[in-house]
Coordinates of C-alpha atoms in Angstrom, one line a residue:
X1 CA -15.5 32.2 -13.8
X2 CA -16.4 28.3 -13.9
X3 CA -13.6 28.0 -10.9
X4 CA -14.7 30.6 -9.2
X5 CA -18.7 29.5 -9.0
X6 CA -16.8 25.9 -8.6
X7 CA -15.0 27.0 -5.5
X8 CA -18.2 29.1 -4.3
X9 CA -20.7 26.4 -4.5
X10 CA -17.8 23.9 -2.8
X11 CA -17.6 26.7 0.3
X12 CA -21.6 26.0 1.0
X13 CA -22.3 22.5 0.1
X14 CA -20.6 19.3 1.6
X15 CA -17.8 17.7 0.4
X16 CA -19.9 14.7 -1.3
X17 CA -21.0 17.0 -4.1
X18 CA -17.3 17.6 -4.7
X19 CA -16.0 14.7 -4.3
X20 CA -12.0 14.3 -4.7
X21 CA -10.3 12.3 -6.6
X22 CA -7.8 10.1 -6.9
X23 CA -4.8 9.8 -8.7
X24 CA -5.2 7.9 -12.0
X25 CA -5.8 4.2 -12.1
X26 CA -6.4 4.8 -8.0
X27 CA -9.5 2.9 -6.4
X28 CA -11.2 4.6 -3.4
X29 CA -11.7 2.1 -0.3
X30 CA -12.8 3.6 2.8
X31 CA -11.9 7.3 1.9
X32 CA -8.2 6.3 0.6
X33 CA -7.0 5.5 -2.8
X34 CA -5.0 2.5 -3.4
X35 CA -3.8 0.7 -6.7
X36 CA -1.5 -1.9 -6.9
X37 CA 1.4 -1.9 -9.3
X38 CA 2.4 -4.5 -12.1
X39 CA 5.9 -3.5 -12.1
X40 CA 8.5 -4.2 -9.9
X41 CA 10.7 -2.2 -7.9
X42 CA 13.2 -2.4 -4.5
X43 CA 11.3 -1.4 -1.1
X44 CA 12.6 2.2 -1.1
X45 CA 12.3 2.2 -5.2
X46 CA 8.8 1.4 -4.6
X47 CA 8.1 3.9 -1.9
X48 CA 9.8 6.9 -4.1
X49 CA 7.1 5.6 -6.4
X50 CA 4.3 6.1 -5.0
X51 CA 5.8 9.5 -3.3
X52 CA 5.8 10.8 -6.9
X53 CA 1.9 10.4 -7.0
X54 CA 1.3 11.5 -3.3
X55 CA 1.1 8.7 -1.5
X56 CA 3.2 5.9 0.2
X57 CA 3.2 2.2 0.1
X58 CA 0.2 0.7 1.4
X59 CA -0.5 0.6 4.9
X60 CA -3.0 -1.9 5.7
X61 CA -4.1 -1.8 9.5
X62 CA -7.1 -4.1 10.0
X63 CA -8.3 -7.5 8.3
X64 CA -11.0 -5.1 5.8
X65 CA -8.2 -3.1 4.1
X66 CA -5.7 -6.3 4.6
X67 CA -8.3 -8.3 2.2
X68 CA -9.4 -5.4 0.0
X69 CA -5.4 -5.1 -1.1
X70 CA -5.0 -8.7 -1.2
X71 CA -7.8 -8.4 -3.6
X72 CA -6.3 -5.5 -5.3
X73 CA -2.9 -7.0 -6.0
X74 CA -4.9 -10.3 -7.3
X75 CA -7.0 -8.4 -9.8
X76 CA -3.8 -6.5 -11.4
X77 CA -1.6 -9.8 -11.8
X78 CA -2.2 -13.9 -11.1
X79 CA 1.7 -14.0 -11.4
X80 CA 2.9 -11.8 -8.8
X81 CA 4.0 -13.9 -6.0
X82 CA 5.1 -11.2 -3.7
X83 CA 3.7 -7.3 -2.9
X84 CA 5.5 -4.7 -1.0
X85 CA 3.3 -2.8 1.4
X86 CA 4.4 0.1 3.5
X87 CA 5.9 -1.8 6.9
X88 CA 9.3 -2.3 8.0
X89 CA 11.8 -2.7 10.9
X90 CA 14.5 -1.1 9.6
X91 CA 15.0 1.6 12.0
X92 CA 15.3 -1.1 15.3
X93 CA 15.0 -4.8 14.4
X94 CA 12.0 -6.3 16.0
X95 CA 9.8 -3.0 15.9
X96 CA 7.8 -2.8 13.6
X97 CA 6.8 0.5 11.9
X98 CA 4.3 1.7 9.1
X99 CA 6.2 4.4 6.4
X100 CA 4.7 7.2 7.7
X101 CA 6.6 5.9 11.1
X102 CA 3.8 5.3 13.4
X103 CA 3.5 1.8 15.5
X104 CA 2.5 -1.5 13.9
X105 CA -0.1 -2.0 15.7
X106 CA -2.4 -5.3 17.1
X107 CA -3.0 -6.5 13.7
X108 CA -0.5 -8.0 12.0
X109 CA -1.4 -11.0 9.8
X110 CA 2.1 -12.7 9.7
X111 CA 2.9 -16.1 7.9
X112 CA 4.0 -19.2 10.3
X113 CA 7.1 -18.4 12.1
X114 CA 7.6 -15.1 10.2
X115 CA 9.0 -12.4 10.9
X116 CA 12.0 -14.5 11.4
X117 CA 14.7 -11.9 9.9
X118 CA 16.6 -14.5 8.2
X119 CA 19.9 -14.2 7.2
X120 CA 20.0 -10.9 9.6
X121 CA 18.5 -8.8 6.5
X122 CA 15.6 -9.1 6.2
X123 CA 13.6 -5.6 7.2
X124 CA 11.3 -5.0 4.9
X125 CA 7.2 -6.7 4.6
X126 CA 5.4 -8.0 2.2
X127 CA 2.4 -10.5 0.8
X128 CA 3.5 -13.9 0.2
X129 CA 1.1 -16.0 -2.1
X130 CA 2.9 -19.1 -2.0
X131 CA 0.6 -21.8 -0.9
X132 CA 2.3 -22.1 2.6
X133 CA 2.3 -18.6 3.4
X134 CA -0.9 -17.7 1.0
X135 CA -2.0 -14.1 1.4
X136 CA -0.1 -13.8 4.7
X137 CA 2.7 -11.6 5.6
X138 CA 6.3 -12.1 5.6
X139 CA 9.9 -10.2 5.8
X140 CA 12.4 -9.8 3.4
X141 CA 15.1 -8.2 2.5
X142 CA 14.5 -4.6 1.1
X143 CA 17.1 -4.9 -1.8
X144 CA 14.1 -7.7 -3.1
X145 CA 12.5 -6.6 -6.2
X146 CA 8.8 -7.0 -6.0
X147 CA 5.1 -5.7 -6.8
X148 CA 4.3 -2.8 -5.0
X149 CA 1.1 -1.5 -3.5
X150 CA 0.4 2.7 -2.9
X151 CA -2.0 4.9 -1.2
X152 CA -3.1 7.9 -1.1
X153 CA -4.9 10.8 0.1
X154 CA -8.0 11.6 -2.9
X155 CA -6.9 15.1 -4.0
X156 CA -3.5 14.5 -3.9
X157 CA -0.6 13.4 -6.3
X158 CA -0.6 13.8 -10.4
X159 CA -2.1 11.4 -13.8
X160 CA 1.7 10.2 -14.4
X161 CA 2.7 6.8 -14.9
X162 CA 4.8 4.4 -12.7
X163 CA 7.5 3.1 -14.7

């Protein structure tokens, strides 16, 4: 009966009475929920894992969500030198595309000189905090094992834990 009064009252009144939520240890920034990992996992490890709570890797578009992620991965671990977000070229070198296959974009934050695709392999993005390249980004190989940041949609994925 709870679920049905729940669902009635949710009908009438807007959705910031009922807020959703996100998926455990997830913080909401401008309607999307975001945490970033202290584990480390391949590009395409990292994106299964945050598929398995809902989401995908990160997908930061303009400088406000760009710095609240840099923040993000800087509160979970001062050792983590590099973060996997959700861009890549894999599908064309040279075009860059978010994981959920749209256009890069005008922003893109790049390090000096990067995306240089060095070595011919490297297809994959993420946050460099070395002091050269400090909280810019850069591409990599995908087969790198890194941090990783998620999103997601509040209301969707589970309470599991990344491993």
């Amino acid at each position: 009966n709870i679920l049905k009064i729940t669902s009635l009252y949710s009908f009438f009144l807007p959705d910031q009475y009922f807020p959703a939520s996100c998926p455990k240890g997830y913080t909401v920034f401008r309607g999307i929920c975001y945490k970033a990992f202290n584990t480390t996992k391949t590009f395409s490890d990292a994106a299964a894992a945050c598929g398995k709570d809902g989401g995908t890797l990160a997908m930061p578009r303009d400088a406000e969500t760009d710095a609240f992620l840099i923040s993000l991965y800087k509160s979970v671990s001062d050792r983590g030198k590099f973060w996997w977000f959700g861009l890549h070229d894999q599908r064309e070198e040279g075009s860059f595309e978010w994981v959920d296959g749209s256009a890069l974009g005008t922003y893109s934050p790049w390090a000096s000189e990067q995306p240089d695709n060095y070595g011919g392999s490297e297809d994959c993005v993420h946050y460099s905090s070395y002091w050269t390249t400090k909280e810019k980004w850069n591409d990599a190989s995908c087969t790198s094992v890194f941090y990783f940041i998620c999103q997601a949609v509040p209301g969707t994925g589970s309470n599991r834990t990344i491993s």
